[in-house]
CSV table of C-alpha atoms (C1' of nucleotides) in Angstrom, one decimal:
chain,number,residue,atom,x,y,z
A,1,MET,CA,-80.7,-285.6,60.0
A,2,PRO,CA,-80.2,-288.6,62.0
A,3,GLU,CA,-82.5,-289.7,63.8
A,4,LEU,CA,-86.3,-291.3,64.2
A,5,PRO,CA,-88.0,-287.8,63.1
A,6,GLU,CA,-85.3,-286.0,61.2
A,7,VAL,CA,-84.8,-289.3,58.8
A,8,GLU,CA,-88.7,-289.1,58.9
A,9,THR,CA,-88.1,-285.5,57.7
A,10,VAL,CA,-86.4,-286.2,55.0
A,11,ARG,CA,-88.4,-289.3,53.8
A,12,LEU,CA,-91.3,-287.4,53.6
A,13,GLY,CA,-89.5,-284.6,52.1
A,14,LEU,CA,-88.5,-287.4,48.9
A,15,VAL,CA,-92.2,-288.9,48.9
A,16,GLN,CA,-93.0,-285.4,47.7
A,17,LEU,CA,-90.6,-285.2,44.9
A,18,VAL,CA,-88.9,-288.3,43.8
A,19,GLN,CA,-91.7,-290.8,44.3
A,20,GLY,CA,-92.9,-291.7,40.7
A,21,TYR,CA,-89.5,-290.5,39.0
A,22,THR,CA,-87.5,-293.3,36.9
A,23,VAL,CA,-83.3,-293.2,37.4
A,24,GLN,CA,-81.8,-292.2,34.0
A,25,ARG,CA,-78.5,-292.5,35.8
A,26,ALA,CA,-76.5,-293.0,39.3
A,27,GLN,CA,-72.9,-292.6,40.7
A,28,ASP,CA,-71.0,-292.7,43.7
A,29,PHE,CA,-67.8,-291.0,44.3
A,30,HIS,CA,-66.3,-292.2,47.2
A,31,PRO,CA,-65.2,-295.8,48.0
A,32,ARG,CA,-67.1,-296.6,51.1
A,33,VAL,CA,-70.2,-294.9,50.3
A,34,LEU,CA,-71.9,-298.2,49.1
A,35,LYS,CA,-72.0,-300.7,51.3
A,36,SER,CA,-69.8,-304.2,51.3
A,37,SER,CA,-73.1,-306.2,50.8
A,38,SER,CA,-74.7,-304.3,47.6
A,39,LEU,CA,-75.7,-306.5,44.7
A,40,SER,CA,-75.2,-304.6,42.5
A,41,PRO,CA,-73.2,-301.6,41.6
A,42,LEU,CA,-74.7,-298.3,42.5
A,43,SER,CA,-75.2,-297.5,38.6
A,44,VAL,CA,-77.3,-300.7,38.0
A,45,VAL,CA,-80.2,-298.1,39.4
A,46,ALA,CA,-80.1,-296.8,36.1
A,47,GLY,CA,-83.4,-297.7,34.4
A,48,ALA,CA,-85.6,-298.1,37.7
A,49,ARG,CA,-88.7,-296.0,38.4
A,50,ILE,CA,-89.1,-295.2,42.5
A,51,THR,CA,-92.1,-296.5,43.4
A,52,GLY,CA,-92.2,-295.8,46.9
A,53,VAL,CA,-89.9,-294.4,50.5
A,54,GLN,CA,-89.6,-296.1,53.4
A,55,ARG,CA,-88.8,-296.1,57.1
A,56,ARG,CA,-88.0,-298.4,59.8
A,57,GLY,CA,-86.2,-296.5,63.2
A,58,LYS,CA,-83.8,-294.2,61.6
A,59,PHE,CA,-83.0,-297.1,57.8
A,60,LEU,CA,-84.8,-295.1,54.7
A,61,TRP,CA,-85.4,-297.3,51.7
A,62,PHE,CA,-86.9,-296.7,48.1
A,63,THR,CA,-89.2,-299.3,47.0
A,64,LEU,CA,-88.3,-299.6,43.2
A,65,ASN,CA,-90.6,-301.5,39.9
A,66,ARG,CA,-87.8,-304.2,40.7
A,67,ALA,CA,-87.4,-306.7,43.7
A,68,GLU,CA,-84.1,-305.1,45.3
A,69,ALA,CA,-84.7,-301.5,47.1
A,70,LEU,CA,-82.0,-299.0,47.5
A,71,VAL,CA,-81.3,-298.6,51.6
A,72,ALA,CA,-79.7,-295.5,52.9
A,73,HIS,CA,-78.9,-294.9,55.9
A,74,LEU,CA,-77.8,-291.7,57.3
A,75,GLY,CA,-75.5,-292.2,59.8
A,76,MET,CA,-74.0,-288.9,61.6
A,77,SER,CA,-74.2,-286.8,58.8
A,78,GLY,CA,-75.6,-287.9,55.5
A,79,GLN,CA,-78.3,-285.9,53.9
A,80,PHE,CA,-80.5,-286.5,50.7
A,81,LEU,CA,-80.3,-283.2,48.5
A,82,ILE,CA,-82.5,-281.8,45.9
A,83,GLY,CA,-80.2,-280.7,43.2
A,84,SER,CA,-81.0,-276.7,43.1
A,85,SER,CA,-79.2,-273.4,41.1
A,86,ASP,CA,-80.5,-271.5,44.6
A,87,ARG,CA,-78.0,-273.1,46.8
A,88,PRO,CA,-74.2,-274.2,46.6
A,89,THR,CA,-72.9,-277.4,45.6
A,90,PRO,CA,-72.5,-279.1,48.3
A,91,LYS,CA,-69.9,-280.5,50.0
A,92,HIS,CA,-68.3,-284.1,50.4
A,93,VAL,CA,-71.5,-285.5,47.6
A,94,ARG,CA,-70.4,-289.2,47.8
A,95,ALA,CA,-73.2,-290.1,45.4
A,96,SER,CA,-75.8,-288.5,42.5
A,97,PHE,CA,-79.1,-289.7,41.0
A,98,LEU,CA,-80.7,-288.2,38.0
A,99,LEU,CA,-84.1,-288.5,37.4
A,100,GLN,CA,-87.1,-287.8,35.9
A,101,ARG,CA,-90.7,-288.1,35.2
A,102,GLY,CA,-92.1,-287.3,31.9
A,103,LEU,CA,-90.8,-283.8,31.0
A,104,ARG,CA,-89.7,-283.0,34.5
A,105,LYS,CA,-85.9,-284.2,35.5
A,106,ARG,CA,-84.3,-283.8,39.0
A,107,GLU,CA,-81.6,-284.3,41.0
A,108,LEU,CA,-80.5,-286.1,44.0
A,109,ILE,CA,-77.6,-286.3,45.5
A,110,PHE,CA,-76.0,-288.2,48.9
A,111,THR,CA,-74.1,-286.1,50.8
A,112,ASP,CA,-71.7,-287.3,54.0
A,113,GLN,CA,-69.6,-285.3,55.8
A,114,ARG,CA,-68.2,-288.3,58.6
A,115,THR,CA,-69.6,-291.4,56.4
A,116,PHE,CA,-70.9,-293.1,58.5
A,117,GLY,CA,-74.2,-293.2,56.4
A,118,TRP,CA,-73.9,-295.6,53.1
A,119,LEU,CA,-75.9,-296.4,50.3
A,120,SER,CA,-76.7,-300.2,49.0
A,121,VAL,CA,-78.9,-302.2,47.0
A,122,GLU,CA,-80.9,-304.8,49.0
A,123,PRO,CA,-83.6,-307.9,48.8
A,124,VAL,CA,-85.9,-307.6,50.6
A,125,VAL,CA,-87.3,-310.2,53.4
A,126,ALA,CA,-91.2,-309.7,54.0
A,127,GLY,CA,-91.4,-306.1,53.2
A,128,VAL,CA,-88.2,-305.0,54.9
A,129,PRO,CA,-84.3,-304.5,53.3
A,130,LEU,CA,-81.8,-307.1,54.8
A,131,PRO,CA,-79.4,-305.0,56.2
A,132,ALA,CA,-83.0,-303.6,58.9
A,133,VAL,CA,-84.5,-307.3,59.5
A,134,HIS,CA,-82.8,-307.0,62.8
A,135,ILE,CA,-83.8,-303.8,63.7
A,136,ALA,CA,-87.0,-303.4,65.7
A,137,ARG,CA,-90.3,-301.8,64.7
A,138,ASP,CA,-90.2,-298.2,66.0
A,139,PRO,CA,-93.4,-296.5,67.2
A,140,PHE,CA,-94.7,-295.2,63.9
A,141,ASP,CA,-95.3,-298.6,62.8
A,142,ALA,CA,-98.7,-300.0,62.3
A,143,LEU,CA,-97.3,-303.4,64.1
A,144,PHE,CA,-95.5,-301.7,67.0
A,145,ASP,CA,-96.1,-304.0,69.6
A,146,LYS,CA,-95.4,-301.9,72.6
A,147,PRO,CA,-96.7,-303.5,75.8
A,148,THR,CA,-93.7,-306.5,74.2
A,149,VAL,CA,-91.5,-303.3,73.5
A,150,ILE,CA,-91.9,-302.5,77.8
A,151,ARG,CA,-91.2,-305.8,78.8
A,152,GLN,CA,-88.3,-306.4,76.8
A,153,MET,CA,-87.1,-302.6,78.1
A,154,ARG,CA,-87.8,-303.9,82.4
A,155,SER,CA,-85.8,-307.5,81.5
A,156,ARG,CA,-82.6,-306.1,80.6
A,157,LYS,CA,-79.8,-304.7,83.5
A,158,ALA,CA,-78.5,-302.6,81.9
A,159,ALA,CA,-79.2,-298.3,82.2
A,160,ILE,CA,-81.9,-297.6,80.5
A,161,LYS,CA,-81.0,-295.0,78.2
A,162,THR,CA,-78.4,-297.8,77.2
A,163,VAL,CA,-81.4,-299.5,76.6
A,164,LEU,CA,-84.1,-297.4,75.4
A,165,LEU,CA,-81.0,-296.8,72.4
A,166,ASN,CA,-80.4,-300.2,71.8
A,167,GLN,CA,-82.3,-300.3,68.0
A,168,GLU,CA,-83.1,-304.3,68.4
A,169,ILE,CA,-85.9,-303.6,71.2
A,170,MET,CA,-87.3,-300.3,69.8
A,171,SER,CA,-85.6,-298.3,66.8
A,172,GLY,CA,-85.8,-295.1,66.5
A,173,VAL,CA,-84.2,-293.3,69.0
A,174,GLY,CA,-81.1,-291.4,69.3
A,175,ASN,CA,-78.9,-289.4,71.6
A,176,ILE,CA,-80.9,-286.5,71.8
A,177,TYR,CA,-84.7,-288.1,72.3
A,178,ALA,CA,-83.2,-290.5,74.9
A,179,ASP,CA,-82.3,-287.8,76.6
A,180,GLU,CA,-85.6,-285.6,75.8
A,181,SER,CA,-88.0,-288.7,76.9
A,182,LEU,CA,-86.1,-289.4,80.3
A,183,TRP,CA,-86.3,-286.0,81.5
A,184,ARG,CA,-90.2,-286.3,80.3
A,185,ALA,CA,-90.4,-289.1,82.2
A,186,ARG,CA,-88.2,-288.2,85.1
A,187,ILE,CA,-85.8,-291.0,84.7
A,188,HIS,CA,-82.1,-290.8,85.4
A,189,PRO,CA,-79.9,-292.5,82.6
A,190,GLU,CA,-77.8,-295.0,84.5
A,191,THR,CA,-80.8,-296.6,86.2
A,192,ALA,CA,-81.2,-299.8,86.3
A,193,ALA,CA,-83.6,-300.8,84.0
A,194,TYR,CA,-84.7,-303.7,85.5
A,195,ASP,CA,-84.9,-301.6,88.9
A,196,LEU,CA,-88.2,-299.7,86.9
A,197,SER,CA,-91.7,-299.8,87.3
A,198,MET,CA,-94.0,-301.0,84.6
A,199,ARG,CA,-95.7,-297.5,85.2
A,200,LYS,CA,-91.8,-295.8,84.8
A,201,ILE,CA,-91.2,-297.7,81.1
A,202,THR,CA,-94.3,-297.1,80.2
A,203,ALA,CA,-94.0,-293.1,80.6
A,204,LEU,CA,-90.8,-293.5,79.0
A,205,VAL,CA,-91.7,-295.3,76.5
A,206,ASP,CA,-94.8,-292.8,76.0
A,207,ALA,CA,-92.5,-289.6,76.7
A,208,ALA,CA,-90.5,-290.9,73.4
A,209,ILE,CA,-93.2,-291.5,71.4
A,210,GLU,CA,-94.5,-288.0,72.3
A,211,VAL,CA,-91.1,-286.1,71.7
A,212,MET,CA,-90.6,-287.8,68.7
A,213,ASN,CA,-93.6,-286.9,67.4
A,214,GLU,CA,-93.6,-283.3,68.6
A,215,ALA,CA,-90.0,-283.4,66.8
A,216,ILE,CA,-91.4,-283.9,63.1
A,217,ALA,CA,-94.0,-281.5,63.2
A,218,ALA,CA,-91.5,-279.1,63.5
A,219,GLY,CA,-89.3,-280.7,60.7
A,220,GLY,CA,-86.9,-282.4,63.1
A,221,THR,CA,-83.8,-281.0,65.6
A,222,SER,CA,-81.2,-278.8,63.1
A,223,PHE,CA,-78.2,-277.5,65.3
A,224,ASP,CA,-75.8,-276.3,61.9
A,225,ALA,CA,-75.7,-276.6,58.5
A,226,LEU,CA,-75.5,-280.7,58.9
A,227,TYR,CA,-78.9,-281.5,59.2
A,228,ILE,CA,-81.1,-279.9,56.7
A,229,ASN,CA,-84.3,-281.6,54.4
A,230,VAL,CA,-84.3,-282.5,51.2
A,231,ASN,CA,-84.4,-278.6,50.5
A,232,GLY,CA,-82.0,-277.7,52.5
A,233,GLU,CA,-83.8,-276.5,55.3
A,234,SER,CA,-83.5,-276.8,58.8
A,235,GLY,CA,-85.5,-278.2,61.4
A,236,PHE,CA,-86.6,-276.2,64.5
A,237,PHE,CA,-87.5,-278.3,67.4
A,238,ALA,CA,-83.7,-277.7,68.9
A,239,GLN,CA,-86.0,-274.5,70.0
A,240,SER,CA,-87.9,-277.4,72.3
A,241,LEU,CA,-85.0,-279.0,74.0
A,242,ALA,CA,-85.4,-279.5,77.5
A,243,ALA,CA,-82.1,-281.4,78.6
A,244,TYR,CA,-79.9,-281.9,75.2
A,245,GLY,CA,-76.9,-279.6,75.1
A,246,GLN,CA,-78.4,-277.6,77.9
A,247,GLU,CA,-75.9,-278.3,80.4
A,248,ASN,CA,-75.8,-275.0,83.0
A,249,LYS,CA,-79.1,-273.6,81.9
A,250,PRO,CA,-81.7,-274.6,84.2
A,251,CYS,CA,-84.6,-277.3,83.7
A,252,PRO,CA,-87.6,-275.2,82.5
A,253,ARG,CA,-89.4,-277.9,85.3
A,254,CYS,CA,-87.8,-277.0,88.6
A,255,GLY,CA,-85.1,-274.2,87.6
A,256,ARG,CA,-82.4,-276.3,88.6
A,257,GLY,CA,-79.1,-276.4,86.1
A,258,ILE,CA,-78.7,-279.2,83.9
A,259,VAL,CA,-75.9,-281.6,84.2
A,260,ARG,CA,-73.8,-283.3,81.5
A,261,ILE,CA,-72.0,-286.3,82.4
A,262,LYS,CA,-70.2,-289.0,79.9
A,263,PHE,CA,-71.6,-292.1,79.8
A,264,GLY,CA,-71.7,-294.7,77.3
A,265,ASN,CA,-69.3,-293.1,75.4
A,266,ARG,CA,-71.3,-290.1,75.2
A,267,SER,CA,-73.0,-287.1,76.4
A,268,SER,CA,-75.9,-287.5,78.3
A,269,HIS,CA,-77.6,-284.7,79.8
A,270,PHE,CA,-81.0,-284.5,83.1
A,271,CYS,CA,-82.1,-282.5,85.8
A,272,PRO,CA,-80.3,-283.7,89.2
A,273,ARG,CA,-83.5,-282.6,90.7
A,274,CYS,CA,-86.1,-284.0,88.5
A,275,GLN,CA,-83.9,-287.4,87.7
A,276,VAL,CA,-82.7,-289.3,90.3
A,277,LYS,CA,-81.3,-292.6,90.6
B,1,DG,C1',-53.8,-280.3,71.5
B,2,DG,C1',-57.9,-282.2,72.9
B,3,DA,C1',-62.8,-282.9,73.0
B,4,DA,C1',-66.9,-283.4,71.0
B,5,DA,C1',-70.4,-284.5,67.3
B,6,DT,C1',-78.5,-287.1,66.8
B,7,DG,C1',-75.1,-293.7,65.0
B,8,DT,C1',-73.9,-298.4,64.0
B,9,DT,C1',-71.3,-303.1,64.1
B,10,DT,C1',-68.0,-305.6,65.9
B,11,DA,C1',-64.8,-308.0,69.3
B,12,DC,C1',-64.3,-309.2,73.4
B,13,DC,C1',-65.7,-311.1,78.3
B,14,DG,C1',-68.2,-313.3,81.9
C,1,DC,C1',-75.9,-318.5,73.1
C,2,DC,C1',-77.0,-314.0,75.0
C,3,DG,C1',-76.0,-309.9,77.4
C,4,DG,C1',-73.2,-306.1,78.6
C,5,DT,C1',-69.4,-303.5,77.5
C,6,DA,C1',-65.8,-300.3,75.1
C,7,DA,C1',-63.8,-299.2,70.8
C,8,DA,C1',-63.7,-298.5,66.1
C,9,DC,C1',-64.7,-296.2,61.5
C,10,DA,C1',-63.9,-290.7,59.6
C,11,DT,C1',-64.2,-285.3,59.1
C,12,DT,C1',-64.7,-281.3,61.0
C,13,DT,C1',-64.9,-277.6,64.1
C,14,DC,C1',-64.5,-274.9,69.1
DNA sequence: GGAAATGTTTACCG
DNA sequence: CCGGTAAACATTTC
C-alpha cells in the first residue's frame, strides 16, 4: 500500500493495534528484508516497548523506549498485518514480531512480494531516523513550508511530474497521486516545471494535498490484495480516480478519453483536452 | 513471451 | 558539486 495515503492508513492501524506493546520476539526470514545499514539484527528489538508509530512521506517508523527506531519502507508491495486466525497465513512473510501488553498478545507480520521494502534498526537524528533524513517534509507535517516547496519546484527544468515525484522537494506523492494531482490542476505531466506560473504550481500542490486527504479518508487506494491495511482490508479510493489507470475512459470533466504515455520509465495518465502543454 | 505493477537508489553524463 | 536521466533491484500477473 505504498504512497502517502496508504502508508498513513497503515500507520493509523498500527497506532491502534501495536502502540504500547512490548516486543517479545522479532525474527526475519529473508536475506534482504533487513537493510544492510541496520545497527543490529532484528532480534535485538526484543524487549523494547513500542512508544509510537511515525511517518514522513512514505517512510514509517516505530519509536521505542530506546535511542534507536525500527524503520520500515513498504516499497512496492510491503504490508504490515496483524495476525488473525480468520485469515489464511499470508504469503511472502519476511519478518514477524510477537507482541505483548499485559495479558494481551499479538503477532505483527511484515510481508513483501517484491522485496523492495525493508526494515532497519536505525539511529534517530533530530526526531527522524537516518534513512529518512534526506526525505523532505510531506504536506501533512506541521512544519511543511509550502511557499519554499513551490519556489523549489518552479526552479527545476525537469518535467513537472518528475519534480512532483522527487521526494527531496516534497515527499509522499507517488505515481497514482501524481497523475491525479496533475489532472486536478489541469497540467500536462511533461510540462517543464520552470515554464509553469506560480499560480499553477500552487494549484498543483493544493491539489496533491486535497487528493491525498480524500484518499486517507477512504482508507487508501487498493487495486488488489497487494494493498491492504493492517487488518487485511482494502481502501476504496480506487473508485474515485479520474486519471490513473483510466486509459480510454472518459475524462470526468470533459468526456475526452484519458490517454496513457510512457514517461520516465513508468506510465502517465492524463486528459489530452484538459491538460495541454 | 512480453509488458506492466502504487518505489528508491545508484551510476553516469554534462 | 548539482541536476537530469536511465537502469537496477525482484516477483507475479495479465
